[in-house]
Protein backbone atom coordinates (compact mmCIF):
# COMPACT_ATOMS: atom_id res chain seq x y z
CA UNK A 1 0.00 0.00 0.00
CA UNK A 2 3.00 2.33 0.09
CA UNK A 3 2.61 5.59 -1.76
CA UNK A 4 5.15 8.14 -2.88
CA UNK A 5 5.90 10.79 -0.27
CA UNK A 6 3.95 14.02 -0.70
CA UNK A 7 5.48 17.47 -0.83
CA UNK A 8 6.87 18.53 2.53
CA UNK A 9 4.83 20.70 4.90
CA UNK A 10 6.12 21.92 8.23
CA UNK A 11 4.29 22.68 11.46
CA UNK A 12 6.08 26.00 11.90
CA UNK A 13 4.52 27.29 8.66
CA UNK A 14 0.99 26.23 9.68
CA UNK A 15 0.78 26.95 13.43
CA UNK A 16 1.70 30.36 14.84
CA UNK A 17 2.12 29.46 18.53
CA UNK A 18 4.36 26.40 18.35
CA UNK A 19 8.00 26.60 19.38
CA UNK A 20 10.49 23.77 19.12
CA UNK A 21 11.83 22.50 22.43
CA UNK A 22 13.26 19.48 24.20
CA UNK A 23 13.73 16.32 22.10
CA UNK A 24 12.75 18.29 19.00
CA UNK A 25 9.11 18.38 20.15
CA UNK A 26 7.11 21.49 19.33
CA UNK A 27 5.03 23.04 22.10
CA UNK A 28 2.57 25.87 22.64
CA UNK A 29 3.68 26.17 26.25
CA UNK A 30 0.26 25.28 27.66
CA UNK A 31 -0.96 22.19 29.48
CA UNK A 32 -4.57 21.28 28.72
CA UNK A 33 -7.00 19.14 30.69
CA UNK A 34 -8.29 16.23 28.62
CA UNK A 35 -10.69 13.37 29.30
CA UNK A 36 -8.10 10.60 29.26
CA UNK A 37 -6.58 8.40 32.01
CA UNK A 38 -3.35 9.73 33.53
CA UNK A 39 -1.52 6.46 32.85
CA UNK A 40 -3.26 5.78 29.53
CA UNK A 41 -0.33 6.56 27.26
CA UNK A 42 2.13 4.42 29.19
CA UNK A 43 -0.34 1.51 29.36
CA UNK A 44 -1.07 1.62 25.64
CA UNK A 45 2.57 2.13 24.63
CA UNK A 46 3.44 -1.17 26.31
CA UNK A 47 1.06 -3.16 24.08
CA UNK A 48 0.47 -1.21 20.84
CA UNK A 49 3.11 -2.89 18.68
CA UNK A 50 1.95 -6.40 19.59
CA UNK A 51 -1.79 -5.83 19.80
CA UNK A 52 -4.05 -7.21 17.07
CA UNK A 53 -6.49 -4.35 17.79
CA UNK A 54 -3.99 -1.52 17.28
CA UNK A 55 -2.35 -3.21 14.31
CA UNK A 56 -5.63 -4.01 12.53
CA UNK A 57 -6.87 -0.47 13.13
CA UNK A 58 -3.63 0.81 11.58
CA UNK A 59 -4.10 -1.33 8.48
CA UNK A 60 -7.70 -0.19 8.06
CA UNK A 61 -6.77 3.48 8.49
CA UNK A 62 -3.94 3.13 5.99
CA UNK A 63 -6.32 1.52 3.49
CA UNK A 64 -8.74 4.42 3.96
CA UNK A 65 -6.09 7.13 3.54
CA UNK A 66 -4.63 5.44 0.45
CA UNK A 67 -8.11 5.19 -1.09
CA UNK A 68 -9.07 8.76 -0.08
CA UNK A 69 -5.72 10.60 0.00
CA UNK A 70 -5.12 14.09 1.42
CA UNK A 71 -5.54 16.98 -0.99
CA UNK A 72 -2.42 17.26 -3.17
CA UNK A 73 -0.79 14.54 -1.04
CA UNK A 74 -0.32 17.21 1.61
CA UNK A 75 0.35 17.04 5.33
CA UNK A 76 -1.95 14.96 7.54
CA UNK A 77 -2.16 16.25 11.12
CA UNK A 78 -3.00 13.46 13.58
CA UNK A 79 -4.90 15.35 16.29
CA UNK A 80 -4.75 13.78 19.74
CA UNK A 81 -2.55 11.09 18.25
CA UNK A 82 -1.31 9.66 21.54
CA UNK A 83 1.88 7.61 21.29
CA UNK A 84 1.98 7.93 17.51
CA UNK A 85 1.12 4.36 16.56
CA UNK A 86 -1.22 5.48 13.74
CA UNK A 87 0.93 8.41 12.63
CA UNK A 88 4.05 6.23 12.42
CA UNK A 89 2.18 3.68 10.31
CA UNK A 90 1.06 6.39 7.89
CA UNK A 91 4.55 7.92 7.82
CA UNK A 92 6.01 4.50 6.99
CA UNK A 93 3.44 4.20 4.18
CA UNK A 94 4.87 7.36 2.59
CA UNK A 95 2.53 10.05 3.86
CA UNK A 96 3.72 13.32 5.38
CA UNK A 97 2.36 13.28 8.94
CA UNK A 98 2.52 15.56 11.98
CA UNK A 99 1.23 14.55 15.40
CA UNK A 100 -0.50 16.92 17.84
CA UNK A 101 -0.85 15.45 21.32
CA UNK A 102 -1.65 17.42 24.53
CA UNK A 103 0.05 14.95 26.90
CA UNK A 104 3.84 15.15 27.16
CA UNK A 105 4.16 11.38 27.73
CA UNK A 106 2.34 10.63 24.49
CA UNK A 107 4.27 13.25 22.52
CA UNK A 108 7.61 11.93 23.82
CA UNK A 109 6.65 8.32 23.02
CA UNK A 110 5.68 9.39 19.50
CA UNK A 111 9.02 11.11 19.01
CA UNK A 112 10.89 8.06 20.27
CA UNK A 113 8.84 5.93 17.91
CA UNK A 114 10.34 7.86 14.99
CA UNK A 115 7.75 10.52 14.16
CA UNK A 116 9.48 13.40 12.40
CA UNK A 117 6.98 16.11 13.41
CA UNK A 118 5.51 16.05 16.92
CA UNK A 119 3.86 18.83 18.92
CA UNK A 120 2.76 18.72 22.55
CA UNK A 121 -0.34 20.89 22.26
CA UNK A 122 -4.06 20.95 21.70
CA UNK A 123 -5.45 21.90 18.31
CA UNK A 124 -6.66 25.24 19.66
CA UNK A 125 -3.45 26.14 21.54
CA UNK A 126 -1.24 25.44 18.51
CA UNK A 127 -2.74 28.39 16.64
CA UNK A 128 -3.15 26.84 13.20
CA UNK A 129 -3.70 29.40 10.49
CA UNK A 130 -7.19 29.20 8.92
CA UNK A 131 -7.46 27.13 5.76
CA UNK A 132 -3.90 25.74 5.82
CA UNK A 133 -4.09 22.08 6.89
CA UNK A 134 -4.62 19.64 3.98
CA UNK A 135 -5.87 16.74 6.13
CA UNK A 136 -6.49 15.75 9.73
CA UNK A 137 -7.01 12.52 11.61
CA UNK A 138 -9.09 11.90 14.74
CA UNK A 139 -8.43 8.28 15.61
CA UNK A 140 -10.49 7.32 18.67
CA UNK A 141 -10.42 10.92 19.86
CA UNK A 142 -13.88 12.40 19.23
CA UNK A 143 -15.51 10.24 21.92
CA UNK A 144 -13.33 12.05 24.50
CA UNK A 145 -14.59 15.52 23.45
CA UNK A 146 -17.53 16.99 25.38
CA UNK A 147 -18.83 19.21 22.54
CA UNK A 148 -18.06 17.15 19.45
CA UNK A 149 -19.80 19.44 16.93
CA UNK A 150 -17.99 22.55 18.18
CA UNK A 151 -14.63 20.75 18.12
CA UNK A 152 -15.19 19.52 14.56
CA UNK A 153 -16.25 23.01 13.50
CA UNK A 154 -12.98 24.40 14.89
CA UNK A 155 -11.07 21.71 13.03
CA UNK A 156 -12.91 22.45 9.79
CA UNK A 157 -11.84 26.10 10.11
CA UNK A 158 -8.13 25.20 9.84
CA UNK A 159 -8.54 22.73 6.96
CA UNK A 160 -7.99 23.83 3.37
CA UNK A 161 -11.07 24.24 1.12
CA UNK A 162 -10.36 20.73 -0.21
CA UNK A 163 -9.34 19.43 3.22
CA UNK A 164 -9.95 15.87 4.33
CA UNK A 165 -10.79 14.38 7.71
CA UNK A 166 -10.27 10.75 8.72
CA UNK A 167 -11.95 9.48 11.85
CA UNK A 168 -12.52 6.36 13.95
CA UNK A 169 -14.78 6.07 17.01
CA UNK A 170 -16.12 3.22 19.18
CA UNK A 171 -19.48 1.94 17.95
CA UNK A 172 -22.92 1.52 19.54
CA UNK A 173 -24.20 3.26 22.65
CA UNK A 174 -25.66 -0.09 23.65
CA UNK A 175 -22.14 -1.48 24.16
CA UNK A 176 -21.30 1.11 26.83
CA UNK A 177 -19.37 -0.41 29.74
CA UNK A 178 -16.96 0.31 32.58
CA UNK A 179 -14.16 0.23 29.99
CA UNK A 180 -15.63 3.37 28.41
CA UNK A 181 -15.86 5.11 31.78
CA UNK A 182 -12.27 4.17 32.64
CA UNK A 183 -11.03 5.36 29.22
CA UNK A 184 -12.61 8.80 29.66
CA UNK A 185 -15.18 8.36 26.90
CA UNK A 186 -18.12 10.76 26.73
CA UNK A 187 -20.09 8.54 24.36
CA UNK A 188 -20.09 5.80 21.72
CA UNK A 189 -21.62 6.35 18.27
CA UNK A 190 -23.56 4.42 15.72
CA UNK A 191 -22.55 5.17 12.14
CA UNK A 192 -25.54 7.39 11.41
CA UNK A 193 -24.86 9.49 14.51
CA UNK A 194 -21.21 10.19 13.74
CA UNK A 195 -22.05 11.07 10.13
CA UNK A 196 -24.76 13.45 11.35
CA UNK A 197 -22.31 15.15 13.74
CA UNK A 198 -19.84 15.60 10.87
CA UNK A 199 -22.48 17.09 8.57
CA UNK A 200 -23.59 19.53 11.28
CA UNK A 201 -19.97 20.67 11.57
CA UNK A 202 -19.73 21.36 7.82
CA UNK A 203 -18.35 18.15 6.35
CA UNK A 204 -19.42 15.94 3.46
CA UNK A 205 -19.21 12.17 4.01
CA UNK A 206 -16.98 10.47 1.42
CA UNK A 207 -16.90 7.02 3.01
CA UNK A 208 -18.40 5.57 6.19
CA UNK A 209 -18.41 2.05 7.54
CA UNK A 210 -18.26 -0.13 10.60
CA UNK A 211 -15.20 -2.33 11.15
CA UNK A 212 -13.91 -4.78 13.78
CA UNK A 213 -16.86 -7.04 12.94
CA UNK A 214 -15.85 -9.88 15.33
CA UNK A 215 -15.93 -7.63 18.41
CA UNK A 216 -19.53 -6.58 19.26
CA UNK A 217 -20.58 -9.96 20.70
CA UNK A 218 -17.55 -10.48 22.97
CA UNK A 219 -17.71 -6.83 24.08
CA UNK A 220 -21.38 -7.31 24.96
CA UNK A 221 -20.75 -10.53 26.89
CA UNK A 222 -17.49 -9.63 28.62
CA UNK A 223 -17.90 -5.90 29.23
CA UNK A 224 -21.42 -4.54 28.74
CA UNK A 225 -23.45 -7.20 30.53
CA UNK A 226 -21.16 -7.33 33.60
CA UNK A 227 -21.31 -3.52 33.74
CA UNK A 228 -25.11 -3.53 33.64
CA UNK A 229 -25.18 -6.18 36.36
CA UNK A 230 -22.99 -4.01 38.58
CA UNK A 231 -19.95 -6.28 38.37
CA UNK A 232 -17.31 -3.56 38.27
CA UNK A 233 -13.88 -4.60 37.02
CA UNK A 234 -11.01 -2.54 38.49
CA UNK A 235 -9.17 -0.48 35.88
CA UNK A 236 -5.40 -0.98 35.82
CA UNK A 237 -2.57 -1.22 33.32
CA UNK A 238 -2.55 -5.01 33.62
CA UNK A 239 -6.13 -5.15 32.38
CA UNK A 240 -5.26 -2.90 29.43
CA UNK A 241 -2.47 -5.34 28.57
CA UNK A 242 -4.85 -8.30 28.83
CA UNK A 243 -7.50 -6.64 26.67
CA UNK A 244 -5.13 -5.67 23.85
CA UNK A 245 -2.22 -8.10 23.93
CA UNK A 246 -3.92 -10.95 22.05
CA UNK A 247 -2.19 -11.64 18.77
CA UNK A 248 -3.93 -12.63 15.58
CA UNK A 249 -3.07 -16.30 16.11
CA UNK A 250 -5.30 -16.34 19.18
CA UNK A 251 -8.39 -15.45 17.16
CA UNK A 252 -10.74 -17.94 15.54
CA UNK A 253 -10.37 -18.60 11.82
CA UNK A 254 -13.70 -16.87 11.19
CA UNK A 255 -12.59 -13.78 13.12
CA UNK A 256 -9.29 -13.72 11.23
CA UNK A 257 -11.13 -13.95 7.91
CA UNK A 258 -13.51 -11.15 8.86
CA UNK A 259 -10.65 -8.88 9.88
CA UNK A 260 -8.63 -9.69 6.76
CA UNK A 261 -11.51 -8.86 4.43
CA UNK A 262 -12.20 -5.56 6.20
CA UNK A 263 -9.00 -4.03 4.83
CA UNK A 264 -10.06 -4.93 1.29
CA UNK A 265 -13.59 -3.59 1.83
CA UNK A 266 -12.28 -0.25 3.08
CA UNK A 267 -9.67 0.02 0.33
CA UNK A 268 -12.35 -0.50 -2.32
CA UNK A 269 -14.95 1.78 -0.75
CA UNK A 270 -17.36 -0.96 0.32
CA UNK A 271 -19.20 -0.29 3.59
CA UNK A 272 -19.80 -2.89 6.30
CA UNK A 273 -23.05 -2.97 8.26
CA UNK A 274 -21.82 -3.76 11.76
CA UNK A 275 -18.67 -3.76 13.86
CA UNK A 276 -17.12 -2.61 17.10
CA UNK A 277 -15.89 0.69 15.64
CA UNK A 278 -16.81 3.23 12.95
CA UNK A 279 -14.40 4.56 10.32
CA UNK A 280 -15.15 7.64 8.21
CA UNK A 281 -13.52 9.83 5.57
CA UNK A 282 -15.05 13.28 5.12
CA UNK A 283 -14.30 16.48 3.21
CA UNK A 284 -14.86 20.16 3.84
CA UNK A 285 -18.08 21.36 2.22
Tab-separated table of C-alpha atoms in Angstrom:
chain	number	residue	atom	x	y	z
A	1	UNK	CA	0.000	0.000	0.000
A	2	UNK	CA	3.004	2.327	0.089
A	3	UNK	CA	2.611	5.590	-1.761
A	4	UNK	CA	5.148	8.144	-2.875
A	5	UNK	CA	5.897	10.791	-0.268
A	6	UNK	CA	3.949	14.023	-0.705
A	7	UNK	CA	5.485	17.469	-0.834
A	8	UNK	CA	6.869	18.530	2.534
A	9	UNK	CA	4.835	20.701	4.896
A	10	UNK	CA	6.116	21.918	8.234
A	11	UNK	CA	4.290	22.678	11.461
A	12	UNK	CA	6.078	25.996	11.897
A	13	UNK	CA	4.520	27.287	8.664
A	14	UNK	CA	0.991	26.231	9.681
A	15	UNK	CA	0.779	26.951	13.425
A	16	UNK	CA	1.697	30.355	14.842
A	17	UNK	CA	2.124	29.461	18.527
A	18	UNK	CA	4.360	26.401	18.351
A	19	UNK	CA	8.004	26.604	19.377
A	20	UNK	CA	10.494	23.767	19.121
A	21	UNK	CA	11.833	22.503	22.431
A	22	UNK	CA	13.257	19.476	24.205
A	23	UNK	CA	13.732	16.318	22.105
A	24	UNK	CA	12.750	18.287	19.005
A	25	UNK	CA	9.112	18.379	20.147
A	26	UNK	CA	7.113	21.491	19.331
A	27	UNK	CA	5.032	23.041	22.096
A	28	UNK	CA	2.570	25.866	22.640
A	29	UNK	CA	3.685	26.170	26.254
A	30	UNK	CA	0.259	25.284	27.665
A	31	UNK	CA	-0.956	22.194	29.484
A	32	UNK	CA	-4.572	21.282	28.716
A	33	UNK	CA	-7.001	19.139	30.693
A	34	UNK	CA	-8.285	16.227	28.621
A	35	UNK	CA	-10.692	13.370	29.299
A	36	UNK	CA	-8.098	10.597	29.257
A	37	UNK	CA	-6.576	8.405	32.006
A	38	UNK	CA	-3.352	9.731	33.529
A	39	UNK	CA	-1.520	6.462	32.847
A	40	UNK	CA	-3.263	5.780	29.534
A	41	UNK	CA	-0.328	6.562	27.258
A	42	UNK	CA	2.130	4.415	29.191
A	43	UNK	CA	-0.337	1.510	29.359
A	44	UNK	CA	-1.066	1.622	25.636
A	45	UNK	CA	2.575	2.128	24.629
A	46	UNK	CA	3.437	-1.171	26.310
A	47	UNK	CA	1.063	-3.163	24.079
A	48	UNK	CA	0.473	-1.213	20.843
A	49	UNK	CA	3.106	-2.885	18.678
A	50	UNK	CA	1.953	-6.404	19.592
A	51	UNK	CA	-1.794	-5.833	19.803
A	52	UNK	CA	-4.049	-7.215	17.072
A	53	UNK	CA	-6.489	-4.353	17.787
A	54	UNK	CA	-3.994	-1.525	17.280
A	55	UNK	CA	-2.349	-3.211	14.309
A	56	UNK	CA	-5.630	-4.006	12.534
A	57	UNK	CA	-6.873	-0.473	13.130
A	58	UNK	CA	-3.632	0.810	11.583
A	59	UNK	CA	-4.102	-1.328	8.477
A	60	UNK	CA	-7.698	-0.185	8.059
A	61	UNK	CA	-6.766	3.482	8.490
A	62	UNK	CA	-3.938	3.127	5.989
A	63	UNK	CA	-6.322	1.515	3.491
A	64	UNK	CA	-8.740	4.421	3.956
A	65	UNK	CA	-6.087	7.132	3.539
A	66	UNK	CA	-4.627	5.438	0.453
A	67	UNK	CA	-8.114	5.191	-1.092
A	68	UNK	CA	-9.074	8.760	-0.077
A	69	UNK	CA	-5.717	10.602	0.004
A	70	UNK	CA	-5.124	14.092	1.416
A	71	UNK	CA	-5.545	16.981	-0.992
A	72	UNK	CA	-2.421	17.264	-3.174
A	73	UNK	CA	-0.793	14.542	-1.036
A	74	UNK	CA	-0.320	17.215	1.613
A	75	UNK	CA	0.347	17.042	5.331
A	76	UNK	CA	-1.954	14.961	7.542
A	77	UNK	CA	-2.156	16.251	11.119
A	78	UNK	CA	-2.996	13.462	13.576
A	79	UNK	CA	-4.899	15.353	16.287
A	80	UNK	CA	-4.746	13.781	19.742
A	81	UNK	CA	-2.546	11.087	18.247
A	82	UNK	CA	-1.306	9.657	21.541
A	83	UNK	CA	1.879	7.613	21.288
A	84	UNK	CA	1.978	7.934	17.510
A	85	UNK	CA	1.119	4.358	16.565
A	86	UNK	CA	-1.217	5.477	13.741
A	87	UNK	CA	0.928	8.409	12.628
A	88	UNK	CA	4.048	6.228	12.424
A	89	UNK	CA	2.184	3.681	10.311
A	90	UNK	CA	1.064	6.389	7.888
A	91	UNK	CA	4.548	7.916	7.824
A	92	UNK	CA	6.013	4.496	6.987
A	93	UNK	CA	3.445	4.204	4.177
A	94	UNK	CA	4.867	7.361	2.587
A	95	UNK	CA	2.527	10.052	3.864
A	96	UNK	CA	3.723	13.318	5.380
A	97	UNK	CA	2.360	13.283	8.938
A	98	UNK	CA	2.524	15.555	11.977
A	99	UNK	CA	1.229	14.545	15.396
A	100	UNK	CA	-0.495	16.918	17.838
A	101	UNK	CA	-0.851	15.455	21.324
A	102	UNK	CA	-1.648	17.423	24.527
A	103	UNK	CA	0.046	14.954	26.903
A	104	UNK	CA	3.837	15.149	27.157
A	105	UNK	CA	4.160	11.377	27.734
A	106	UNK	CA	2.342	10.626	24.487
A	107	UNK	CA	4.273	13.249	22.516
A	108	UNK	CA	7.605	11.930	23.820
A	109	UNK	CA	6.645	8.323	23.021
A	110	UNK	CA	5.678	9.387	19.496
A	111	UNK	CA	9.020	11.112	19.006
A	112	UNK	CA	10.886	8.058	20.275
A	113	UNK	CA	8.839	5.933	17.910
A	114	UNK	CA	10.338	7.859	14.992
A	115	UNK	CA	7.753	10.524	14.156
A	116	UNK	CA	9.479	13.400	12.396
A	117	UNK	CA	6.981	16.110	13.409
A	118	UNK	CA	5.510	16.046	16.921
A	119	UNK	CA	3.864	18.834	18.917
A	120	UNK	CA	2.755	18.723	22.548
A	121	UNK	CA	-0.343	20.888	22.260
A	122	UNK	CA	-4.057	20.945	21.698
A	123	UNK	CA	-5.451	21.901	18.315
A	124	UNK	CA	-6.657	25.237	19.665
A	125	UNK	CA	-3.453	26.142	21.536
A	126	UNK	CA	-1.242	25.438	18.506
A	127	UNK	CA	-2.745	28.394	16.640
A	128	UNK	CA	-3.149	26.840	13.203
A	129	UNK	CA	-3.704	29.399	10.486
A	130	UNK	CA	-7.189	29.202	8.916
A	131	UNK	CA	-7.459	27.125	5.765
A	132	UNK	CA	-3.904	25.742	5.816
A	133	UNK	CA	-4.091	22.083	6.886
A	134	UNK	CA	-4.620	19.637	3.975
A	135	UNK	CA	-5.868	16.739	6.129
A	136	UNK	CA	-6.492	15.754	9.733
A	137	UNK	CA	-7.012	12.517	11.612
A	138	UNK	CA	-9.086	11.902	14.740
A	139	UNK	CA	-8.435	8.280	15.612
A	140	UNK	CA	-10.492	7.321	18.671
A	141	UNK	CA	-10.415	10.925	19.863
A	142	UNK	CA	-13.879	12.397	19.233
A	143	UNK	CA	-15.510	10.244	21.919
A	144	UNK	CA	-13.331	12.053	24.496
A	145	UNK	CA	-14.588	15.522	23.452
A	146	UNK	CA	-17.525	16.987	25.377
A	147	UNK	CA	-18.834	19.207	22.540
A	148	UNK	CA	-18.059	17.153	19.452
A	149	UNK	CA	-19.800	19.437	16.931
A	150	UNK	CA	-17.985	22.552	18.184
A	151	UNK	CA	-14.634	20.750	18.120
A	152	UNK	CA	-15.194	19.520	14.564
A	153	UNK	CA	-16.250	23.012	13.501
A	154	UNK	CA	-12.982	24.401	14.892
A	155	UNK	CA	-11.067	21.714	13.025
A	156	UNK	CA	-12.906	22.445	9.786
A	157	UNK	CA	-11.837	26.104	10.111
A	158	UNK	CA	-8.129	25.200	9.845
A	159	UNK	CA	-8.535	22.734	6.960
A	160	UNK	CA	-7.990	23.835	3.373
A	161	UNK	CA	-11.066	24.236	1.117
A	162	UNK	CA	-10.358	20.732	-0.210
A	163	UNK	CA	-9.338	19.432	3.215
A	164	UNK	CA	-9.953	15.874	4.327
A	165	UNK	CA	-10.786	14.384	7.713
A	166	UNK	CA	-10.269	10.746	8.715
A	167	UNK	CA	-11.954	9.477	11.852
A	168	UNK	CA	-12.517	6.363	13.950
A	169	UNK	CA	-14.784	6.069	17.006
A	170	UNK	CA	-16.122	3.221	19.175
A	171	UNK	CA	-19.484	1.943	17.948
A	172	UNK	CA	-22.922	1.524	19.538
A	173	UNK	CA	-24.204	3.260	22.652
A	174	UNK	CA	-25.658	-0.092	23.645
A	175	UNK	CA	-22.137	-1.480	24.165
A	176	UNK	CA	-21.301	1.112	26.832
A	177	UNK	CA	-19.369	-0.414	29.741
A	178	UNK	CA	-16.958	0.313	32.579
A	179	UNK	CA	-14.157	0.227	29.994
A	180	UNK	CA	-15.631	3.375	28.405
A	181	UNK	CA	-15.858	5.108	31.776
A	182	UNK	CA	-12.269	4.174	32.636
A	183	UNK	CA	-11.032	5.365	29.224
A	184	UNK	CA	-12.608	8.802	29.657
A	185	UNK	CA	-15.181	8.360	26.902
A	186	UNK	CA	-18.118	10.758	26.728
A	187	UNK	CA	-20.087	8.537	24.359
A	188	UNK	CA	-20.090	5.800	21.723
A	189	UNK	CA	-21.621	6.348	18.272
A	190	UNK	CA	-23.558	4.420	15.723
A	191	UNK	CA	-22.546	5.170	12.137
A	192	UNK	CA	-25.537	7.388	11.408
A	193	UNK	CA	-24.856	9.489	14.513
A	194	UNK	CA	-21.211	10.186	13.742
A	195	UNK	CA	-22.051	11.067	10.133
A	196	UNK	CA	-24.764	13.448	11.350
A	197	UNK	CA	-22.313	15.145	13.736
A	198	UNK	CA	-19.836	15.600	10.871
A	199	UNK	CA	-22.477	17.090	8.569
A	200	UNK	CA	-23.586	19.528	11.280
A	201	UNK	CA	-19.967	20.673	11.565
A	202	UNK	CA	-19.730	21.363	7.823
A	203	UNK	CA	-18.351	18.148	6.354
A	204	UNK	CA	-19.421	15.937	3.461
A	205	UNK	CA	-19.205	12.174	4.009
A	206	UNK	CA	-16.980	10.473	1.421
A	207	UNK	CA	-16.895	7.024	3.015
A	208	UNK	CA	-18.403	5.571	6.187
A	209	UNK	CA	-18.407	2.048	7.543
A	210	UNK	CA	-18.258	-0.126	10.598
A	211	UNK	CA	-15.202	-2.327	11.148
A	212	UNK	CA	-13.908	-4.783	13.776
A	213	UNK	CA	-16.864	-7.044	12.939
A	214	UNK	CA	-15.852	-9.879	15.325
A	215	UNK	CA	-15.929	-7.625	18.411
A	216	UNK	CA	-19.535	-6.583	19.257
A	217	UNK	CA	-20.576	-9.964	20.698
A	218	UNK	CA	-17.545	-10.480	22.973
A	219	UNK	CA	-17.710	-6.828	24.080
A	220	UNK	CA	-21.384	-7.312	24.955
A	221	UNK	CA	-20.749	-10.526	26.888
A	222	UNK	CA	-17.488	-9.631	28.618
A	223	UNK	CA	-17.901	-5.902	29.230
A	224	UNK	CA	-21.416	-4.541	28.740
A	225	UNK	CA	-23.454	-7.205	30.535
A	226	UNK	CA	-21.159	-7.332	33.605
A	227	UNK	CA	-21.307	-3.519	33.745
A	228	UNK	CA	-25.110	-3.532	33.639
A	229	UNK	CA	-25.180	-6.179	36.363
A	230	UNK	CA	-22.986	-4.014	38.580
A	231	UNK	CA	-19.953	-6.280	38.367
A	232	UNK	CA	-17.312	-3.565	38.271
A	233	UNK	CA	-13.879	-4.596	37.019
A	234	UNK	CA	-11.014	-2.540	38.486
A	235	UNK	CA	-9.169	-0.478	35.879
A	236	UNK	CA	-5.405	-0.980	35.816
A	237	UNK	CA	-2.571	-1.221	33.324
A	238	UNK	CA	-2.546	-5.008	33.621
A	239	UNK	CA	-6.131	-5.148	32.377
A	240	UNK	CA	-5.262	-2.901	29.425
A	241	UNK	CA	-2.470	-5.340	28.566
A	242	UNK	CA	-4.851	-8.300	28.834
A	243	UNK	CA	-7.504	-6.642	26.665
A	244	UNK	CA	-5.134	-5.674	23.847
A	245	UNK	CA	-2.217	-8.098	23.934
A	246	UNK	CA	-3.918	-10.948	22.046
A	247	UNK	CA	-2.191	-11.639	18.772
A	248	UNK	CA	-3.934	-12.628	15.579
A	249	UNK	CA	-3.068	-16.296	16.111
A	250	UNK	CA	-5.303	-16.342	19.182
A	251	UNK	CA	-8.390	-15.448	17.164
A	252	UNK	CA	-10.735	-17.944	15.540
A	253	UNK	CA	-10.366	-18.603	11.824
A	254	UNK	CA	-13.701	-16.870	11.190
A	255	UNK	CA	-12.592	-13.784	13.116
A	256	UNK	CA	-9.289	-13.717	11.231
A	257	UNK	CA	-11.126	-13.947	7.907
A	258	UNK	CA	-13.511	-11.150	8.863
A	259	UNK	CA	-10.645	-8.877	9.881
A	260	UNK	CA	-8.632	-9.685	6.759
A	261	UNK	CA	-11.512	-8.859	4.434
A	262	UNK	CA	-12.203	-5.556	6.204
A	263	UNK	CA	-8.998	-4.035	4.829
A	264	UNK	CA	-10.057	-4.932	1.293
A	265	UNK	CA	-13.586	-3.589	1.832
A	266	UNK	CA	-12.277	-0.245	3.076
A	267	UNK	CA	-9.671	0.018	0.327
A	268	UNK	CA	-12.348	-0.505	-2.322
A	269	UNK	CA	-14.954	1.784	-0.748
A	270	UNK	CA	-17.365	-0.958	0.325
A	271	UNK	CA	-19.205	-0.292	3.587
A	272	UNK	CA	-19.795	-2.893	6.298
A	273	UNK	CA	-23.051	-2.967	8.262
A	274	UNK	CA	-21.817	-3.759	11.760
A	275	UNK	CA	-18.669	-3.760	13.865
A	276	UNK	CA	-17.116	-2.613	17.104
A	277	UNK	CA	-15.893	0.694	15.640
A	278	UNK	CA	-16.814	3.229	12.950
A	279	UNK	CA	-14.405	4.555	10.321
A	280	UNK	CA	-15.151	7.641	8.212
A	281	UNK	CA	-13.523	9.829	5.567
A	282	UNK	CA	-15.054	13.280	5.121
A	283	UNK	CA	-14.302	16.478	3.209
A	284	UNK	CA	-14.860	20.157	3.837
A	285	UNK	CA	-18.076	21.356	2.215
